């Protein structure tokens, strides 16, 4: 059995202290913690917390919509997604976990070479306007982290999370947005184009679209949050203008919450 840093909150095979309990029939003398037992008349056994290596599968949206940044001082959404995915992968590998990609391209494995493989695969862009999560080869009882703007077909996300839940897979949807996608600061004559160039819309009064756009965005985020609640996943929105370190901390804490 491989050991990882994700404790299971019960006694078993691992390195971390779990609890002391009184000696019970069937326990051997070598199980006794003599230092703790010396404090009184009761003999105690020192139990460790059970730990097991997990498989964590990543999906990073590499479609054209992720290659958007509203100004030169901000990273593209894709760059932030890749940074966070690699950082999480490094932390997981250091903890002894198996990390890989959803689908069949890179099954979860341990070791630093796996991180290098992930970095190489993350460098490839997708020509599609919007990304679709990968649903194949979901490992039962594994964990998953999906990073995307989730601006594409929400039915595809619903299908993947439903399949994942059926296999006991729990995970995280981290929505990554540029701040302009939340604020919609556009006024006057504006041409809106998808990054991939397949969708274009020109308007003379962009400001009049703001309320409708923001309501649709709010409905999209609410739908994603509701979907996660139903399937046992977690949802969070991160903006590229915010600290990547804060987002990484949230991801790591969310992964640990999911293993309790």
CSV table of N, CA, C and O in Angstrom, one decimal, residues 148-227:
chain,number,residue,atom,x,y,z
A,148,UNK,N,-11.1,25.7,-15.6
A,148,UNK,CA,-11.7,26.2,-16.9
A,148,UNK,C,-12.4,27.5,-16.6
A,148,UNK,O,-12.7,27.9,-15.4
A,149,UNK,N,-12.8,28.3,-17.6
A,149,UNK,CA,-13.7,29.4,-17.5
A,149,UNK,C,-15.1,28.9,-17.5
A,149,UNK,O,-16.1,29.6,-17.1
A,150,UNK,N,-15.4,27.6,-17.9
A,150,UNK,CA,-16.7,27.0,-18.0
A,150,UNK,C,-17.7,27.9,-18.7
A,150,UNK,O,-18.8,28.0,-18.3
A,151,UNK,N,-17.2,28.5,-19.8
A,151,UNK,CA,-18.1,29.4,-20.6
A,151,UNK,C,-18.7,28.6,-21.7
A,151,UNK,O,-19.6,29.1,-22.5
A,152,UNK,N,-18.4,27.3,-21.9
A,152,UNK,CA,-18.9,26.5,-23.0
A,152,UNK,C,-20.2,25.8,-22.6
A,152,UNK,O,-21.0,26.3,-21.7
A,153,UNK,N,-20.5,24.7,-23.2
A,153,UNK,CA,-21.7,24.0,-23.0
A,153,UNK,C,-21.8,23.4,-21.6
A,153,UNK,O,-21.0,22.5,-21.3
A,154,UNK,N,-22.7,23.9,-20.8
A,154,UNK,CA,-22.8,23.4,-19.4
A,154,UNK,C,-23.4,22.0,-19.4
A,154,UNK,O,-23.1,21.3,-18.4
A,155,UNK,N,-24.1,21.6,-20.4
A,155,UNK,CA,-24.6,20.2,-20.4
A,155,UNK,C,-23.5,19.2,-20.5
A,155,UNK,O,-23.6,18.1,-19.9
A,156,UNK,N,-22.4,19.6,-21.1
A,156,UNK,CA,-21.2,18.7,-21.2
A,156,UNK,C,-20.6,18.6,-19.8
A,156,UNK,O,-20.2,17.5,-19.4
A,157,UNK,N,-20.6,19.7,-19.0
A,157,UNK,CA,-20.0,19.6,-17.6
A,157,UNK,C,-21.0,18.8,-16.8
A,157,UNK,O,-20.5,17.9,-16.0
A,158,UNK,N,-22.3,18.9,-17.0
A,158,UNK,CA,-23.2,18.2,-16.2
A,158,UNK,C,-23.1,16.7,-16.5
A,158,UNK,O,-23.1,15.8,-15.5
A,159,UNK,N,-22.9,16.3,-17.7
A,159,UNK,CA,-22.7,14.9,-18.1
A,159,UNK,C,-21.5,14.3,-17.4
A,159,UNK,O,-21.5,13.2,-16.9
A,160,UNK,N,-20.4,15.0,-17.5
A,160,UNK,CA,-19.1,14.5,-16.9
A,160,UNK,C,-19.2,14.4,-15.4
A,160,UNK,O,-18.8,13.3,-14.8
A,161,UNK,N,-19.8,15.4,-14.7
A,161,UNK,CA,-19.9,15.3,-13.2
A,161,UNK,C,-20.8,14.2,-12.8
A,161,UNK,O,-20.6,13.5,-11.8
A,162,UNK,N,-21.9,14.0,-13.6
A,162,UNK,CA,-22.8,12.9,-13.3
A,162,UNK,C,-22.1,11.5,-13.4
A,162,UNK,O,-22.3,10.7,-12.5
A,163,UNK,N,-21.4,11.4,-14.5
A,163,UNK,CA,-20.6,10.1,-14.7
A,163,UNK,C,-19.6,9.9,-13.6
A,163,UNK,O,-19.4,8.8,-13.0
A,164,UNK,N,-18.9,11.0,-13.2
A,164,UNK,CA,-17.9,11.0,-12.1
A,164,UNK,C,-18.6,10.5,-10.8
A,164,UNK,O,-18.1,9.7,-10.1
A,165,UNK,N,-19.7,11.2,-10.5
A,165,UNK,CA,-20.4,10.8,-9.2
A,165,UNK,C,-20.8,9.4,-9.2
A,165,UNK,O,-20.8,8.7,-8.2
A,166,UNK,N,-21.2,8.9,-10.3
A,166,UNK,CA,-21.6,7.5,-10.4
A,166,UNK,C,-20.5,6.5,-10.1
A,166,UNK,O,-20.7,5.4,-9.7
A,167,UNK,N,-19.3,7.0,-10.4
A,167,UNK,CA,-18.1,6.1,-10.1
A,167,UNK,C,-17.4,6.5,-8.8
A,167,UNK,O,-16.3,6.0,-8.5
A,168,UNK,N,-18.1,7.3,-8.0
A,168,UNK,CA,-17.5,7.7,-6.7
A,168,UNK,C,-16.4,8.7,-6.7
A,168,UNK,O,-15.7,8.9,-5.8
A,169,UNK,N,-16.3,9.4,-7.9
A,169,UNK,CA,-15.3,10.4,-8.0
A,169,UNK,C,-15.8,11.7,-7.5
A,169,UNK,O,-16.9,12.2,-7.9
A,170,UNK,N,-15.0,12.3,-6.6
A,170,UNK,CA,-15.3,13.7,-6.1
A,170,UNK,C,-14.2,14.6,-6.5
A,170,UNK,O,-13.1,14.2,-6.7
A,171,UNK,N,-14.6,15.9,-6.6
A,171,UNK,CA,-13.5,16.8,-7.1
A,171,UNK,C,-13.9,18.3,-6.9
A,171,UNK,O,-14.8,18.6,-6.2
A,172,UNK,N,-13.2,19.1,-7.7
A,172,UNK,CA,-13.3,20.5,-7.7
A,172,UNK,C,-13.5,21.1,-9.1
A,172,UNK,O,-12.8,20.7,-10.0
A,173,UNK,N,-14.4,22.1,-9.2
A,173,UNK,CA,-14.4,22.9,-10.4
A,173,UNK,C,-13.9,24.3,-10.0
A,173,UNK,O,-14.5,25.0,-9.1
A,174,UNK,N,-12.8,24.7,-10.5
A,174,UNK,CA,-12.2,26.0,-10.3
A,174,UNK,C,-12.4,26.8,-11.6
A,174,UNK,O,-11.8,26.6,-12.6
A,175,UNK,N,-13.4,27.8,-11.5
A,175,UNK,CA,-13.7,28.6,-12.6
A,175,UNK,C,-12.7,29.8,-12.6
A,175,UNK,O,-12.6,30.5,-11.6
A,176,UNK,N,-12.0,30.0,-13.7
A,176,UNK,CA,-11.0,31.1,-13.8
A,176,UNK,C,-11.5,32.1,-14.8
A,176,UNK,O,-11.7,31.8,-16.0
A,177,UNK,N,-11.6,33.3,-14.3
A,177,UNK,CA,-12.2,34.4,-15.1
A,177,UNK,C,-11.2,35.6,-15.1
A,177,UNK,O,-10.6,35.9,-14.1
A,178,UNK,N,-11.2,36.3,-16.2
A,178,UNK,CA,-10.6,37.6,-16.3
A,178,UNK,C,-11.5,38.6,-15.6
A,178,UNK,O,-12.7,38.5,-15.7
A,179,UNK,N,-10.9,39.6,-14.9
A,179,UNK,CA,-11.8,40.6,-14.2
A,179,UNK,C,-12.8,41.3,-15.1
A,179,UNK,O,-13.9,41.7,-14.7
A,180,UNK,N,-12.4,41.5,-16.4
A,180,UNK,CA,-13.4,42.2,-17.3
A,180,UNK,C,-14.6,41.3,-17.5
A,180,UNK,O,-15.7,41.9,-17.9
A,181,UNK,N,-14.4,40.0,-17.4
A,181,UNK,CA,-15.6,39.1,-17.6
A,181,UNK,C,-16.6,39.2,-16.5
A,181,UNK,O,-17.7,38.8,-16.6
A,182,UNK,N,-16.2,39.7,-15.3
A,182,UNK,CA,-17.0,39.9,-14.2
A,182,UNK,C,-17.6,41.3,-14.2
A,182,UNK,O,-18.8,41.6,-13.8
A,183,UNK,N,-16.8,42.3,-14.7
A,183,UNK,CA,-17.2,43.7,-14.6
A,183,UNK,C,-18.0,44.2,-15.8
A,183,UNK,O,-18.8,45.1,-15.7
A,184,UNK,N,-17.7,43.6,-17.0
A,184,UNK,CA,-18.2,44.1,-18.3
A,184,UNK,C,-18.1,45.6,-18.4
A,184,UNK,O,-19.1,46.3,-18.4
A,185,UNK,N,-16.9,46.1,-18.5
A,185,UNK,CA,-16.7,47.6,-18.5
A,185,UNK,C,-16.9,48.3,-19.9
A,185,UNK,O,-16.5,49.4,-20.1
A,186,UNK,N,-17.5,47.6,-20.9
A,186,UNK,CA,-17.6,48.1,-22.2
A,186,UNK,C,-18.7,49.1,-22.4
A,186,UNK,O,-19.8,48.9,-21.9
A,187,UNK,N,-18.4,50.1,-23.3
A,187,UNK,CA,-19.4,51.1,-23.6
A,187,UNK,C,-19.3,51.5,-25.1
A,187,UNK,O,-18.3,51.3,-25.7
A,188,UNK,N,-20.4,52.0,-25.6
A,188,UNK,CA,-20.4,52.5,-27.0
A,188,UNK,C,-20.2,51.4,-28.0
A,188,UNK,O,-20.6,50.2,-27.8
A,189,UNK,N,-19.7,51.8,-29.1
A,189,UNK,CA,-19.5,50.8,-30.2
A,189,UNK,C,-18.4,49.8,-29.9
A,189,UNK,O,-17.3,50.2,-29.6
A,190,UNK,N,-18.8,48.5,-29.9
A,190,UNK,CA,-17.9,47.5,-29.5
A,190,UNK,C,-18.1,46.3,-30.4
A,190,UNK,O,-19.2,45.9,-30.7
A,191,UNK,N,-17.0,45.6,-30.8
A,191,UNK,CA,-17.1,44.4,-31.5
A,191,UNK,C,-16.6,43.3,-30.6
A,191,UNK,O,-15.5,43.3,-30.1
A,192,UNK,N,-17.5,42.4,-30.2
A,192,UNK,CA,-17.1,41.2,-29.4
A,192,UNK,C,-16.8,40.0,-30.3
A,192,UNK,O,-17.6,39.7,-31.1
A,193,UNK,N,-15.7,39.4,-30.1
A,193,UNK,CA,-15.3,38.3,-30.9
A,193,UNK,C,-14.7,37.2,-29.9
A,193,UNK,O,-14.0,37.5,-29.0
A,194,UNK,N,-15.0,36.0,-30.3
A,194,UNK,CA,-14.4,34.9,-29.5
A,194,UNK,C,-13.0,34.8,-29.9
A,194,UNK,O,-12.6,35.2,-31.0
A,195,UNK,N,-12.2,34.3,-29.0
A,195,UNK,CA,-10.7,34.2,-29.2
A,195,UNK,C,-10.4,33.4,-30.4
A,195,UNK,O,-9.5,33.7,-31.2
A,196,UNK,N,-11.2,32.3,-30.6
A,196,UNK,CA,-11.0,31.5,-31.8
A,196,UNK,C,-11.5,32.1,-33.1
A,196,UNK,O,-11.2,31.5,-34.2
A,197,UNK,N,-12.2,33.2,-33.0
A,197,UNK,CA,-12.7,33.9,-34.2
A,197,UNK,C,-13.9,33.3,-34.9
A,197,UNK,O,-14.3,33.8,-35.9
A,198,UNK,N,-14.6,32.4,-34.2
A,198,UNK,CA,-15.8,31.8,-34.8
A,198,UNK,C,-17.1,32.5,-34.5
A,198,UNK,O,-18.1,32.3,-35.1
A,199,UNK,N,-17.0,33.3,-33.5
A,199,UNK,CA,-18.2,34.1,-33.1
A,199,UNK,C,-17.9,35.6,-33.0
A,199,UNK,O,-16.8,36.0,-32.5
A,200,UNK,N,-18.8,36.4,-33.6
A,200,UNK,CA,-18.6,37.8,-33.6
A,200,UNK,C,-19.9,38.6,-33.5
A,200,UNK,O,-20.9,38.1,-34.0
A,201,UNK,N,-19.9,39.6,-32.7
A,201,UNK,CA,-21.1,40.4,-32.5
A,201,UNK,C,-20.7,41.9,-32.3
A,201,UNK,O,-19.9,42.2,-31.5
A,202,UNK,N,-21.3,42.7,-33.2
A,202,UNK,CA,-21.0,44.2,-33.1
A,202,UNK,C,-22.3,44.9,-32.5
A,202,UNK,O,-23.4,44.6,-32.9
A,203,UNK,N,-22.0,45.9,-31.6
A,203,UNK,CA,-23.1,46.6,-31.1
A,203,UNK,C,-22.7,48.1,-31.0
A,203,UNK,O,-21.5,48.4,-30.8
A,204,UNK,N,-23.6,49.0,-31.1
A,204,UNK,CA,-23.3,50.4,-30.9
A,204,UNK,C,-23.5,50.9,-29.5
A,204,UNK,O,-23.1,52.0,-29.1
A,205,UNK,N,-24.2,50.1,-28.7
A,205,UNK,CA,-24.5,50.4,-27.3
A,205,UNK,C,-24.1,49.2,-26.4
A,205,UNK,O,-25.0,48.6,-25.8
A,206,UNK,N,-22.8,49.0,-26.2
A,206,UNK,CA,-22.4,47.9,-25.4
A,206,UNK,C,-22.9,48.0,-24.0
A,206,UNK,O,-23.2,47.0,-23.3
A,207,UNK,N,-23.0,49.2,-23.5
A,207,UNK,CA,-23.4,49.4,-22.1
A,207,UNK,C,-24.8,48.8,-21.8
A,207,UNK,O,-25.0,48.4,-20.6
A,208,UNK,N,-25.6,48.8,-22.8
A,208,UNK,CA,-27.0,48.3,-22.6
A,208,UNK,C,-27.0,46.8,-22.5
A,208,UNK,O,-28.0,46.3,-22.0
A,209,UNK,N,-25.9,46.2,-22.8
A,209,UNK,CA,-25.9,44.7,-22.7
A,209,UNK,C,-25.4,44.3,-21.3
A,209,UNK,O,-25.5,43.1,-21.0
A,210,UNK,N,-24.9,45.2,-20.5
A,210,UNK,CA,-24.2,44.9,-19.3
A,210,UNK,C,-25.1,44.1,-18.3
A,210,UNK,O,-24.7,43.0,-17.8
A,211,UNK,N,-26.3,44.6,-18.0
A,211,UNK,CA,-27.1,43.9,-17.1
A,211,UNK,C,-27.5,42.5,-17.5
A,211,UNK,O,-27.5,41.6,-16.7
A,212,UNK,N,-27.9,42.4,-18.8
A,212,UNK,CA,-28.2,41.1,-19.3
A,212,UNK,C,-27.1,40.1,-19.2
A,212,UNK,O,-27.2,38.9,-18.8
A,213,UNK,N,-25.9,40.6,-19.6
A,213,UNK,CA,-24.7,39.7,-19.5
A,213,UNK,C,-24.4,39.3,-18.1
A,213,UNK,O,-24.2,38.1,-17.8
A,214,UNK,N,-24.5,40.2,-17.1
A,214,UNK,CA,-24.1,39.9,-15.7
A,214,UNK,C,-25.1,38.9,-15.2
A,214,UNK,O,-24.8,38.1,-14.4
A,215,UNK,N,-26.4,39.1,-15.5
A,215,UNK,CA,-27.4,38.1,-15.1
A,215,UNK,C,-27.1,36.7,-15.6
A,215,UNK,O,-27.3,35.7,-14.9
A,216,UNK,N,-26.8,36.6,-16.9
A,216,UNK,CA,-26.5,35.3,-17.5
A,216,UNK,C,-25.2,34.7,-16.8
A,216,UNK,O,-25.2,33.5,-16.6
A,217,UNK,N,-24.2,35.5,-16.5
A,217,UNK,CA,-23.0,35.0,-15.9
A,217,UNK,C,-23.4,34.5,-14.5
A,217,UNK,O,-22.9,33.5,-14.1
A,218,UNK,N,-24.2,35.3,-13.8
A,218,UNK,CA,-24.6,34.8,-12.4
A,218,UNK,C,-25.4,33.5,-12.5
A,218,UNK,O,-25.2,32.7,-11.6
A,219,UNK,N,-26.3,33.4,-13.5
A,219,UNK,CA,-27.0,32.1,-13.6
A,219,UNK,C,-26.1,31.0,-13.9
A,219,UNK,O,-26.3,29.9,-13.4
A,220,UNK,N,-25.0,31.2,-14.7
A,220,UNK,CA,-24.1,30.2,-15.1
A,220,UNK,C,-23.3,29.7,-13.8
A,220,UNK,O,-23.2,28.5,-13.6
A,221,UNK,N,-22.9,30.7,-13.0
A,221,UNK,CA,-22.1,30.4,-11.8
A,221,UNK,C,-23.0,29.6,-10.8
A,221,UNK,O,-22.6,28.7,-10.2
A,222,UNK,N,-24.3,30.1,-10.7
A,222,UNK,CA,-25.2,29.4,-9.8
A,222,UNK,C,-25.5,28.0,-10.3
A,222,UNK,O,-25.6,27.0,-9.4
A,223,UNK,N,-25.6,27.8,-11.6
A,223,UNK,CA,-25.8,26.4,-12.1
A,223,UNK,C,-24.6,25.5,-11.8
A,223,UNK,O,-24.8,24.3,-11.5
A,224,UNK,N,-23.4,26.0,-12.0
A,224,UNK,CA,-22.2,25.2,-11.7
A,224,UNK,C,-22.2,24.9,-10.2
A,224,UNK,O,-21.8,23.7,-9.8
A,225,UNK,N,-22.5,25.9,-9.4
A,225,UNK,CA,-22.5,25.6,-7.9
A,225,UNK,C,-23.5,24.6,-7.5
A,225,UNK,O,-23.3,23.7,-6.7
A,226,UNK,N,-24.7,24.7,-8.1
A,226,UNK,CA,-25.8,23.7,-7.8
A,226,UNK,C,-25.4,22.3,-8.3
A,226,UNK,O,-25.6,21.3,-7.6
A,227,UNK,N,-24.8,22.2,-9.5
A,227,UNK,CA,-24.3,20.9,-10.0
A,227,UNK,C,-23.3,20.3,-9.1
A,227,UNK,O,-23.4,19.1,-8.8
